[in-house]
Amino acid sequence: MSRQFFVSDTHFGHTHILSTRMLAPRPFASIDEHDETLISRWNAVVRPEDTVWHLGDFCYRCPEARARSVFRRLAGQRRLVRGNHDRIASRLPWDGPVVDVIRVVVENADGTTTGVWCSHYAHRVWPRQHYGDLHLFGHSHGSLPGTATSTDVGVDCFGFRPVTLAEIRVRLAENAMAARGER
């Protein structure tokens, strides 16, 4: 059975993502180590039949040849929700049209489904929010607190890898507990 994963802000090839000038510099000695770690962690969880929804900023200040090389090495059916740094990434051979926002339906382990509103940017409200749909975003690199129904799925927040909705639900529950002062 195929699974759906979510990820954002991989920033392949972006040397400045390691800089102490960044709000949260990534803990890698070089951009090569960064990229290789992200590729390895992606491929450790994603199978060829799985779908990965990348919520923007796939690469930045990265030569197109390098972006294509990284892209070819990533497992799964890859889909892009465009971020603010996706000029080059928009030209890669994604497994579907590049979109700005999308509603994805994910099948849960119990056979029910959950709607997920995907955008690179955080929304305060989103379609079908009052019917149980969740909202996943990137862009903030973990600096924007999540809620019980919305969270950042950037690699900075989830061990530098794509995550399933089941893993995200754990984070949403933690967000809810924190909002109630239970943490």
JSON list of N, CA, C and O in Angstrom, two decimals, residues 36-87:
[
{"chain": "A", "resi": 36, "resn": "GLU", "atom": "N", "xyz": [23.42, 15.42, 1.30]},
{"chain": "A", "resi": 36, "resn": "GLU", "atom": "CA", "xyz": [23.52, 13.96, 1.38]},
{"chain": "A", "resi": 36, "resn": "GLU", "atom": "C", "xyz": [22.71, 13.41, 2.56]},
{"chain": "A", "resi": 36, "resn": "GLU", "atom": "O", "xyz": [22.08, 12.35, 2.46]},
{"chain": "A", "resi": 37, "resn": "THR", "atom": "N", "xyz": [22.72, 14.11, 3.68]},
{"chain": "A", "resi": 37, "resn": "THR", "atom": "CA", "xyz": [21.93, 13.68, 4.85]},
{"chain": "A", "resi": 37, "resn": "THR", "atom": "C", "xyz": [20.44, 13.72, 4.52]},
{"chain": "A", "resi": 37, "resn": "THR", "atom": "O", "xyz": [19.71, 12.77, 4.82]},
{"chain": "A", "resi": 38, "resn": "LEU", "atom": "N", "xyz": [19.98, 14.80, 3.92]},
{"chain": "A", "resi": 38, "resn": "LEU", "atom": "CA", "xyz": [18.55, 14.91, 3.58]},
{"chain": "A", "resi": 38, "resn": "LEU", "atom": "C", "xyz": [18.13, 13.86, 2.56]},
{"chain": "A", "resi": 38, "resn": "LEU", "atom": "O", "xyz": [17.06, 13.26, 2.69]},
{"chain": "A", "resi": 39, "resn": "ILE", "atom": "N", "xyz": [18.98, 13.60, 1.56]},
{"chain": "A", "resi": 39, "resn": "ILE", "atom": "CA", "xyz": [18.67, 12.56, 0.57]},
{"chain": "A", "resi": 39, "resn": "ILE", "atom": "C", "xyz": [18.59, 11.20, 1.25]},
{"chain": "A", "resi": 39, "resn": "ILE", "atom": "O", "xyz": [17.65, 10.43, 1.03]},
{"chain": "A", "resi": 40, "resn": "SER", "atom": "N", "xyz": [19.57, 10.90, 2.10]},
{"chain": "A", "resi": 40, "resn": "SER", "atom": "CA", "xyz": [19.61, 9.62, 2.80]},
{"chain": "A", "resi": 40, "resn": "SER", "atom": "C", "xyz": [18.39, 9.43, 3.70]},
{"chain": "A", "resi": 40, "resn": "SER", "atom": "O", "xyz": [17.76, 8.36, 3.71]},
{"chain": "A", "resi": 41, "resn": "ARG", "atom": "N", "xyz": [18.03, 10.47, 4.46]},
{"chain": "A", "resi": 41, "resn": "ARG", "atom": "CA", "xyz": [16.88, 10.36, 5.36]},
{"chain": "A", "resi": 41, "resn": "ARG", "atom": "C", "xyz": [15.56, 10.27, 4.59]},
{"chain": "A", "resi": 41, "resn": "ARG", "atom": "O", "xyz": [14.65, 9.57, 5.02]},
{"chain": "A", "resi": 42, "resn": "TRP", "atom": "N", "xyz": [15.46, 10.97, 3.48]},
{"chain": "A", "resi": 42, "resn": "TRP", "atom": "CA", "xyz": [14.27, 10.87, 2.60]},
{"chain": "A", "resi": 42, "resn": "TRP", "atom": "C", "xyz": [14.13, 9.42, 2.13]},
{"chain": "A", "resi": 42, "resn": "TRP", "atom": "O", "xyz": [13.08, 8.80, 2.28]},
{"chain": "A", "resi": 43, "resn": "ASN", "atom": "N", "xyz": [15.20, 8.89, 1.55]},
{"chain": "A", "resi": 43, "resn": "ASN", "atom": "CA", "xyz": [15.14, 7.55, 0.97]},
{"chain": "A", "resi": 43, "resn": "ASN", "atom": "C", "xyz": [15.03, 6.44, 2.01]},
{"chain": "A", "resi": 43, "resn": "ASN", "atom": "O", "xyz": [14.62, 5.33, 1.69]},
{"chain": "A", "resi": 44, "resn": "ALA", "atom": "N", "xyz": [15.37, 6.73, 3.26]},
{"chain": "A", "resi": 44, "resn": "ALA", "atom": "CA", "xyz": [15.22, 5.74, 4.33]},
{"chain": "A", "resi": 44, "resn": "ALA", "atom": "C", "xyz": [13.76, 5.50, 4.69]},
{"chain": "A", "resi": 44, "resn": "ALA", "atom": "O", "xyz": [13.42, 4.43, 5.21]},
{"chain": "A", "resi": 45, "resn": "VAL", "atom": "N", "xyz": [12.89, 6.46, 4.41]},
{"chain": "A", "resi": 45, "resn": "VAL", "atom": "CA", "xyz": [11.47, 6.30, 4.79]},
{"chain": "A", "resi": 45, "resn": "VAL", "atom": "C", "xyz": [10.52, 6.21, 3.60]},
{"chain": "A", "resi": 45, "resn": "VAL", "atom": "O", "xyz": [9.45, 5.63, 3.71]},
{"chain": "A", "resi": 46, "resn": "VAL", "atom": "N", "xyz": [10.89, 6.75, 2.46]},
{"chain": "A", "resi": 46, "resn": "VAL", "atom": "CA", "xyz": [10.01, 6.80, 1.30]},
{"chain": "A", "resi": 46, "resn": "VAL", "atom": "C", "xyz": [10.30, 5.63, 0.35]},
{"chain": "A", "resi": 46, "resn": "VAL", "atom": "O", "xyz": [11.45, 5.42, -0.04]},
{"chain": "A", "resi": 47, "resn": "ARG", "atom": "N", "xyz": [9.23, 4.91, -0.02]},
{"chain": "A", "resi": 47, "resn": "ARG", "atom": "CA", "xyz": [9.35, 3.82, -1.00]},
{"chain": "A", "resi": 47, "resn": "ARG", "atom": "C", "xyz": [8.98, 4.36, -2.39]},
{"chain": "A", "resi": 47, "resn": "ARG", "atom": "O", "xyz": [8.30, 5.39, -2.49]},
{"chain": "A", "resi": 48, "resn": "PRO", "atom": "N", "xyz": [9.35, 3.65, -3.45]},
{"chain": "A", "resi": 48, "resn": "PRO", "atom": "CA", "xyz": [9.05, 4.13, -4.80]},
{"chain": "A", "resi": 48, "resn": "PRO", "atom": "C", "xyz": [7.56, 4.39, -5.05]},
{"chain": "A", "resi": 48, "resn": "PRO", "atom": "O", "xyz": [7.21, 5.31, -5.79]},
{"chain": "A", "resi": 49, "resn": "GLU", "atom": "N", "xyz": [6.68, 3.63, -4.46]},
{"chain": "A", "resi": 49, "resn": "GLU", "atom": "CA", "xyz": [5.24, 3.79, -4.68]},
{"chain": "A", "resi": 49, "resn": "GLU", "atom": "C", "xyz": [4.59, 4.87, -3.81]},
{"chain": "A", "resi": 49, "resn": "GLU", "atom": "O", "xyz": [3.42, 5.20, -3.99]},
{"chain": "A", "resi": 50, "resn": "ASP", "atom": "N", "xyz": [5.33, 5.43, -2.87]},
{"chain": "A", "resi": 50, "resn": "ASP", "atom": "CA", "xyz": [4.80, 6.47, -1.98]},
{"chain": "A", "resi": 50, "resn": "ASP", "atom": "C", "xyz": [4.75, 7.82, -2.70]},
{"chain": "A", "resi": 50, "resn": "ASP", "atom": "O", "xyz": [5.49, 8.05, -3.65]},
{"chain": "A", "resi": 51, "resn": "THR", "atom": "N", "xyz": [3.90, 8.71, -2.19]},
{"chain": "A", "resi": 51, "resn": "THR", "atom": "CA", "xyz": [3.83, 10.07, -2.70]},
{"chain": "A", "resi": 51, "resn": "THR", "atom": "C", "xyz": [4.38, 11.02, -1.65]},
{"chain": "A", "resi": 51, "resn": "THR", "atom": "O", "xyz": [4.02, 10.93, -0.48]},
{"chain": "A", "resi": 52, "resn": "VAL", "atom": "N", "xyz": [5.24, 11.92, -2.09]},
{"chain": "A", "resi": 52, "resn": "VAL", "atom": "CA", "xyz": [5.79, 12.94, -1.20]},
{"chain": "A", "resi": 52, "resn": "VAL", "atom": "C", "xyz": [5.30, 14.30, -1.69]},
{"chain": "A", "resi": 52, "resn": "VAL", "atom": "O", "xyz": [5.57, 14.69, -2.82]},
{"chain": "A", "resi": 53, "resn": "TRP", "atom": "N", "xyz": [4.58, 14.99, -0.83]},
{"chain": "A", "resi": 53, "resn": "TRP", "atom": "CA", "xyz": [4.13, 16.37, -1.10]},
{"chain": "A", "resi": 53, "resn": "TRP", "atom": "C", "xyz": [5.18, 17.30, -0.54]},
{"chain": "A", "resi": 53, "resn": "TRP", "atom": "O", "xyz": [5.34, 17.40, 0.68]},
{"chain": "A", "resi": 54, "resn": "HIS", "atom": "N", "xyz": [5.92, 17.96, -1.43]},
{"chain": "A", "resi": 54, "resn": "HIS", "atom": "CA", "xyz": [6.94, 18.91, -1.01]},
{"chain": "A", "resi": 54, "resn": "HIS", "atom": "C", "xyz": [6.29, 20.29, -1.00]},
{"chain": "A", "resi": 54, "resn": "HIS", "atom": "O", "xyz": [5.88, 20.80, -2.04]},
{"chain": "A", "resi": 55, "resn": "LEU", "atom": "N", "xyz": [6.21, 20.90, 0.19]},
{"chain": "A", "resi": 55, "resn": "LEU", "atom": "CA", "xyz": [5.49, 22.16, 0.34]},
{"chain": "A", "resi": 55, "resn": "LEU", "atom": "C", "xyz": [6.40, 23.38, 0.17]},
{"chain": "A", "resi": 55, "resn": "LEU", "atom": "O", "xyz": [6.28, 24.37, 0.87]},
{"chain": "A", "resi": 56, "resn": "GLY", "atom": "N", "xyz": [7.28, 23.29, -0.78]},
{"chain": "A", "resi": 56, "resn": "GLY", "atom": "CA", "xyz": [8.03, 24.46, -1.20]},
{"chain": "A", "resi": 56, "resn": "GLY", "atom": "C", "xyz": [9.45, 24.59, -0.71]},
{"chain": "A", "resi": 56, "resn": "GLY", "atom": "O", "xyz": [9.86, 24.01, 0.29]},
{"chain": "A", "resi": 57, "resn": "ASP", "atom": "N", "xyz": [10.21, 25.38, -1.46]},
{"chain": "A", "resi": 57, "resn": "ASP", "atom": "CA", "xyz": [11.62, 25.65, -1.23]},
{"chain": "A", "resi": 57, "resn": "ASP", "atom": "C", "xyz": [12.45, 24.36, -1.29]},
{"chain": "A", "resi": 57, "resn": "ASP", "atom": "O", "xyz": [13.21, 24.01, -0.39]},
{"chain": "A", "resi": 58, "resn": "PHE", "atom": "N", "xyz": [12.30, 23.68, -2.41]},
{"chain": "A", "resi": 58, "resn": "PHE", "atom": "CA", "xyz": [13.06, 22.46, -2.68]},
{"chain": "A", "resi": 58, "resn": "PHE", "atom": "C", "xyz": [14.56, 22.77, -2.70]},
{"chain": "A", "resi": 58, "resn": "PHE", "atom": "O", "xyz": [15.36, 22.07, -2.09]},
{"chain": "A", "resi": 59, "resn": "CYS", "atom": "N", "xyz": [14.93, 23.81, -3.45]},
{"chain": "A", "resi": 59, "resn": "CYS", "atom": "CA", "xyz": [16.34, 24.22, -3.52]},
{"chain": "A", "resi": 59, "resn": "CYS", "atom": "C", "xyz": [16.38, 25.73, -3.58]},
{"chain": "A", "resi": 59, "resn": "CYS", "atom": "O", "xyz": [15.37, 26.39, -3.81]},
{"chain": "A", "resi": 60, "resn": "TYR", "atom": "N", "xyz": [17.56, 26.28, -3.36]},
{"chain": "A", "resi": 60, "resn": "TYR", "atom": "CA", "xyz": [17.71, 27.73, -3.44]},
{"chain": "A", "resi": 60, "resn": "TYR", "atom": "C", "xyz": [19.17, 28.06, -3.72]},
{"chain": "A", "resi": 60, "resn": "TYR", "atom": "O", "xyz": [20.07, 27.48, -3.11]},
{"chain": "A", "resi": 61, "resn": "ARG", "atom": "N", "xyz": [19.38, 29.00, -4.65]},
{"chain": "A", "resi": 61, "resn": "ARG", "atom": "CA", "xyz": [20.73, 29.38, -5.06]},
{"chain": "A", "resi": 61, "resn": "ARG", "atom": "C", "xyz": [21.55, 28.14, -5.41]},
{"chain": "A", "resi": 61, "resn": "ARG", "atom": "O", "xyz": [22.71, 28.01, -5.02]},
{"chain": "A", "resi": 62, "resn": "CYS", "atom": "N", "xyz": [20.90, 27.26, -6.09]},
{"chain": "A", "resi": 62, "resn": "CYS", "atom": "CA", "xyz": [21.45, 25.96, -6.45]},
{"chain": "A", "resi": 62, "resn": "CYS", "atom": "C", "xyz": [21.50, 25.88, -7.96]},
{"chain": "A", "resi": 62, "resn": "CYS", "atom": "O", "xyz": [20.50, 26.16, -8.63]},
{"chain": "A", "resi": 63, "resn": "PRO", "atom": "N", "xyz": [22.63, 25.50, -8.54]},
{"chain": "A", "resi": 63, "resn": "PRO", "atom": "CA", "xyz": [22.66, 25.32, -9.99]},
{"chain": "A", "resi": 63, "resn": "PRO", "atom": "C", "xyz": [21.61, 24.29, -10.43]},
{"chain": "A", "resi": 63, "resn": "PRO", "atom": "O", "xyz": [21.38, 23.29, -9.73]},
{"chain": "A", "resi": 64, "resn": "GLU", "atom": "N", "xyz": [20.99, 24.53, -11.56]},
{"chain": "A", "resi": 64, "resn": "GLU", "atom": "CA", "xyz": [19.92, 23.63, -12.01]},
{"chain": "A", "resi": 64, "resn": "GLU", "atom": "C", "xyz": [20.41, 22.20, -12.18]},
{"chain": "A", "resi": 64, "resn": "GLU", "atom": "O", "xyz": [19.68, 21.25, -11.85]},
{"chain": "A", "resi": 65, "resn": "ALA", "atom": "N", "xyz": [21.62, 22.02, -12.64]},
{"chain": "A", "resi": 65, "resn": "ALA", "atom": "CA", "xyz": [22.16, 20.66, -12.81]},
{"chain": "A", "resi": 65, "resn": "ALA", "atom": "C", "xyz": [22.24, 19.93, -11.46]},
{"chain": "A", "resi": 65, "resn": "ALA", "atom": "O", "xyz": [21.91, 18.74, -11.36]},
{"chain": "A", "resi": 66, "resn": "ARG", "atom": "N", "xyz": [22.64, 20.65, -10.43]},
{"chain": "A", "resi": 66, "resn": "ARG", "atom": "CA", "xyz": [22.70, 20.05, -9.09]},
{"chain": "A", "resi": 66, "resn": "ARG", "atom": "C", "xyz": [21.29, 19.72, -8.60]},
{"chain": "A", "resi": 66, "resn": "ARG", "atom": "O", "xyz": [21.05, 18.65, -8.04]},
{"chain": "A", "resi": 67, "resn": "ALA", "atom": "N", "xyz": [20.34, 20.63, -8.80]},
{"chain": "A", "resi": 67, "resn": "ALA", "atom": "CA", "xyz": [18.95, 20.39, -8.39]},
{"chain": "A", "resi": 67, "resn": "ALA", "atom": "C", "xyz": [18.40, 19.14, -9.08]},
{"chain": "A", "resi": 67, "resn": "ALA", "atom": "O", "xyz": [17.75, 18.30, -8.44]},
{"chain": "A", "resi": 68, "resn": "ARG", "atom": "N", "xyz": [18.66, 19.01, -10.37]},
{"chain": "A", "resi": 68, "resn": "ARG", "atom": "CA", "xyz": [18.19, 17.83, -11.12]},
{"chain": "A", "resi": 68, "resn": "ARG", "atom": "C", "xyz": [18.85, 16.56, -10.62]},
{"chain": "A", "resi": 68, "resn": "ARG", "atom": "O", "xyz": [18.21, 15.51, -10.52]},
{"chain": "A", "resi": 69, "resn": "SER", "atom": "N", "xyz": [20.12, 16.64, -10.29]},
{"chain": "A", "resi": 69, "resn": "SER", "atom": "CA", "xyz": [20.84, 15.47, -9.78]},
{"chain": "A", "resi": 69, "resn": "SER", "atom": "C", "xyz": [20.26, 15.01, -8.44]},
{"chain": "A", "resi": 69, "resn": "SER", "atom": "O", "xyz": [20.04, 13.82, -8.23]},
{"chain": "A", "resi": 70, "resn": "VAL", "atom": "N", "xyz": [20.01, 15.95, -7.54]},
{"chain": "A", "resi": 70, "resn": "VAL", "atom": "CA", "xyz": [19.40, 15.62, -6.25]},
{"chain": "A", "resi": 70, "resn": "VAL", "atom": "C", "xyz": [18.01, 15.03, -6.48]},
{"chain": "A", "resi": 70, "resn": "VAL", "atom": "O", "xyz": [17.65, 13.99, -5.92]},
{"chain": "A", "resi": 71, "resn": "PHE", "atom": "N", "xyz": [17.21, 15.70, -7.30]},
{"chain": "A", "resi": 71, "resn": "PHE", "atom": "CA", "xyz": [15.84, 15.27, -7.56]},
{"chain": "A", "resi": 71, "resn": "PHE", "atom": "C", "xyz": [15.78, 13.82, -8.04]},
{"chain": "A", "resi": 71, "resn": "PHE", "atom": "O", "xyz": [14.96, 13.04, -7.58]},
{"chain": "A", "resi": 72, "resn": "ARG", "atom": "N", "xyz": [16.66, 13.46, -8.97]},
{"chain": "A", "resi": 72, "resn": "ARG", "atom": "CA", "xyz": [16.68, 12.10, -9.53]},
{"chain": "A", "resi": 72, "resn": "ARG", "atom": "C", "xyz": [16.96, 11.05, -8.45]},
{"chain": "A", "resi": 72, "resn": "ARG", "atom": "O", "xyz": [16.55, 9.89, -8.59]},
{"chain": "A", "resi": 73, "resn": "ARG", "atom": "N", "xyz": [17.64, 11.43, -7.41]},
{"chain": "A", "resi": 73, "resn": "ARG", "atom": "CA", "xyz": [18.03, 10.48, -6.36]},
{"chain": "A", "resi": 73, "resn": "ARG", "atom": "C", "xyz": [16.96, 10.27, -5.30]},
{"chain": "A", "resi": 73, "resn": "ARG", "atom": "O", "xyz": [17.10, 9.39, -4.44]},
{"chain": "A", "resi": 74, "resn": "LEU", "atom": "N", "xyz": [15.89, 11.06, -5.31]},
{"chain": "A", "resi": 74, "resn": "LEU", "atom": "CA", "xyz": [14.85, 10.98, -4.27]},
{"chain": "A", "resi": 74, "resn": "LEU", "atom": "C", "xyz": [13.77, 9.98, -4.65]},
{"chain": "A", "resi": 74, "resn": "LEU", "atom": "O", "xyz": [13.19, 10.04, -5.74]},
{"chain": "A", "resi": 75, "resn": "ALA", "atom": "N", "xyz": [13.47, 9.08, -3.71]},
{"chain": "A", "resi": 75, "resn": "ALA", "atom": "CA", "xyz": [12.46, 8.04, -3.94]},
{"chain": "A", "resi": 75, "resn": "ALA", "atom": "C", "xyz": [11.05, 8.63, -3.93]},
{"chain": "A", "resi": 75, "resn": "ALA", "atom": "O", "xyz": [10.80, 9.69, -3.38]},
{"chain": "A", "resi": 76, "resn": "GLY", "atom": "N", "xyz": [10.14, 7.88, -4.54]},
{"chain": "A", "resi": 76, "resn": "GLY", "atom": "CA", "xyz": [8.72, 8.21, -4.47]},
{"chain": "A", "resi": 76, "resn": "GLY", "atom": "C", "xyz": [8.21, 9.03, -5.63]},
{"chain": "A", "resi": 76, "resn": "GLY", "atom": "O", "xyz": [8.97, 9.46, -6.50]},
{"chain": "A", "resi": 77, "resn": "GLN", "atom": "N", "xyz": [6.90, 9.21, -5.61]},
{"chain": "A", "resi": 77, "resn": "GLN", "atom": "CA", "xyz": [6.22, 10.08, -6.56]},
{"chain": "A", "resi": 77, "resn": "GLN", "atom": "C", "xyz": [6.25, 11.46, -5.93]},
{"chain": "A", "resi": 77, "resn": "GLN", "atom": "O", "xyz": [5.66, 11.67, -4.87]},
{"chain": "A", "resi": 78, "resn": "ARG", "atom": "N", "xyz": [6.94, 12.40, -6.54]},
{"chain": "A", "resi": 78, "resn": "ARG", "atom": "CA", "xyz": [7.19, 13.69, -5.93]},
{"chain": "A", "resi": 78, "resn": "ARG", "atom": "C", "xyz": [6.26, 14.76, -6.52]},
{"chain": "A", "resi": 78, "resn": "ARG", "atom": "O", "xyz": [6.14, 14.88, -7.73]},
{"chain": "A", "resi": 79, "resn": "ARG", "atom": "N", "xyz": [5.62, 15.51, -5.62]},
{"chain": "A", "resi": 79, "resn": "ARG", "atom": "CA", "xyz": [4.70, 16.58, -6.02]},
{"chain": "A", "resi": 79, "resn": "ARG", "atom": "C", "xyz": [5.14, 17.87, -5.35]},
{"chain": "A", "resi": 79, "resn": "ARG", "atom": "O", "xyz": [5.60, 17.85, -4.21]},
{"chain": "A", "resi": 80, "resn": "LEU", "atom": "N", "xyz": [4.99, 19.01, -6.05]},
{"chain": "A", "resi": 80, "resn": "LEU", "atom": "CA", "xyz": [5.45, 20.28, -5.51]},
{"chain": "A", "resi": 80, "resn": "LEU", "atom": "C", "xyz": [4.32, 21.27, -5.32]},
{"chain": "A", "resi": 80, "resn": "LEU", "atom": "O", "xyz": [3.56, 21.54, -6.25]},
{"chain": "A", "resi": 81, "resn": "VAL", "atom": "N", "xyz": [4.23, 21.79, -4.10]},
{"chain": "A", "resi": 81, "resn": "VAL", "atom": "CA", "xyz": [3.42, 22.96, -3.79]},
{"chain": "A", "resi": 81, "resn": "VAL", "atom": "C", "xyz": [4.44, 24.09, -3.72]},
{"chain": "A", "resi": 81, "resn": "VAL", "atom": "O", "xyz": [5.29, 24.11, -2.83]},
{"chain": "A", "resi": 82, "resn": "ARG", "atom": "N", "xyz": [4.36, 25.01, -4.64]},
{"chain": "A", "resi": 82, "resn": "ARG", "atom": "CA", "xyz": [5.40, 26.02, -4.86]},
{"chain": "A", "resi": 82, "resn": "ARG", "atom": "C", "xyz": [5.65, 26.89, -3.62]},
{"chain": "A", "resi": 82, "resn": "ARG", "atom": "O", "xyz": [4.73, 27.38, -2.99]},
{"chain": "A", "resi": 83, "resn": "GLY", "atom": "N", "xyz": [6.94, 27.11, -3.33]},
{"chain": "A", "resi": 83, "resn": "GLY", "atom": "CA", "xyz": [7.35, 28.04, -2.29]},
{"chain": "A", "resi": 83, "resn": "GLY", "atom": "C", "xyz": [7.94, 29.29, -2.91]},
{"chain": "A", "resi": 83, "resn": "GLY", "atom": "O", "xyz": [7.97, 29.44, -4.13]},
{"chain": "A", "resi": 84, "resn": "ASN", "atom": "N", "xyz": [8.42, 30.17, -2.08]},
{"chain": "A", "resi": 84, "resn": "ASN", "atom": "CA", "xyz": [8.95, 31.44, -2.58]},
{"chain": "A", "resi": 84, "resn": "ASN", "atom": "C", "xyz": [10.33, 31.30, -3.23]},
{"chain": "A", "resi": 84, "resn": "ASN", "atom": "O", "xyz": [10.78, 32.22, -3.90]},
{"chain": "A", "resi": 85, "resn": "HIS", "atom": "N", "xyz": [10.99, 30.15, -3.09]},
{"chain": "A", "resi": 85, "resn": "HIS", "atom": "CA", "xyz": [12.31, 29.94, -3.69]},
{"chain": "A", "resi": 85, "resn": "HIS", "atom": "C", "xyz": [12.30, 28.81, -4.71]},
{"chain": "A", "resi": 85, "resn": "HIS", "atom": "O", "xyz": [13.28, 28.09, -4.84]},
{"chain": "A", "resi": 86, "resn": "ASP", "atom": "N", "xyz": [11.22, 28.65, -5.45]},
{"chain": "A", "resi": 86, "resn": "ASP", "atom": "CA", "xyz": [11.10, 27.49, -6.34]},
{"chain": "A", "resi": 86, "resn": "ASP", "atom": "C", "xyz": [11.15, 27.81, -7.83]},
{"chain": "A", "resi": 86, "resn": "ASP", "atom": "O", "xyz": [10.55, 27.11, -8.65]},
{"chain": "A", "resi": 87, "resn": "ARG", "atom": "N", "xyz": [11.91, 28.83, -8.21]},
{"chain": "A", "resi": 87, "resn": "ARG", "atom": "CA", "xyz": [12.05, 29.15, -9.63]},
{"chain": "A", "resi": 87, "resn": "ARG", "atom": "C", "xyz": [12.68, 27.96, -10.37]},
{"chain": "A", "resi": 87, "resn": "ARG", "atom": "O", "xyz": [12.16, 27.50, -11.38]}
]
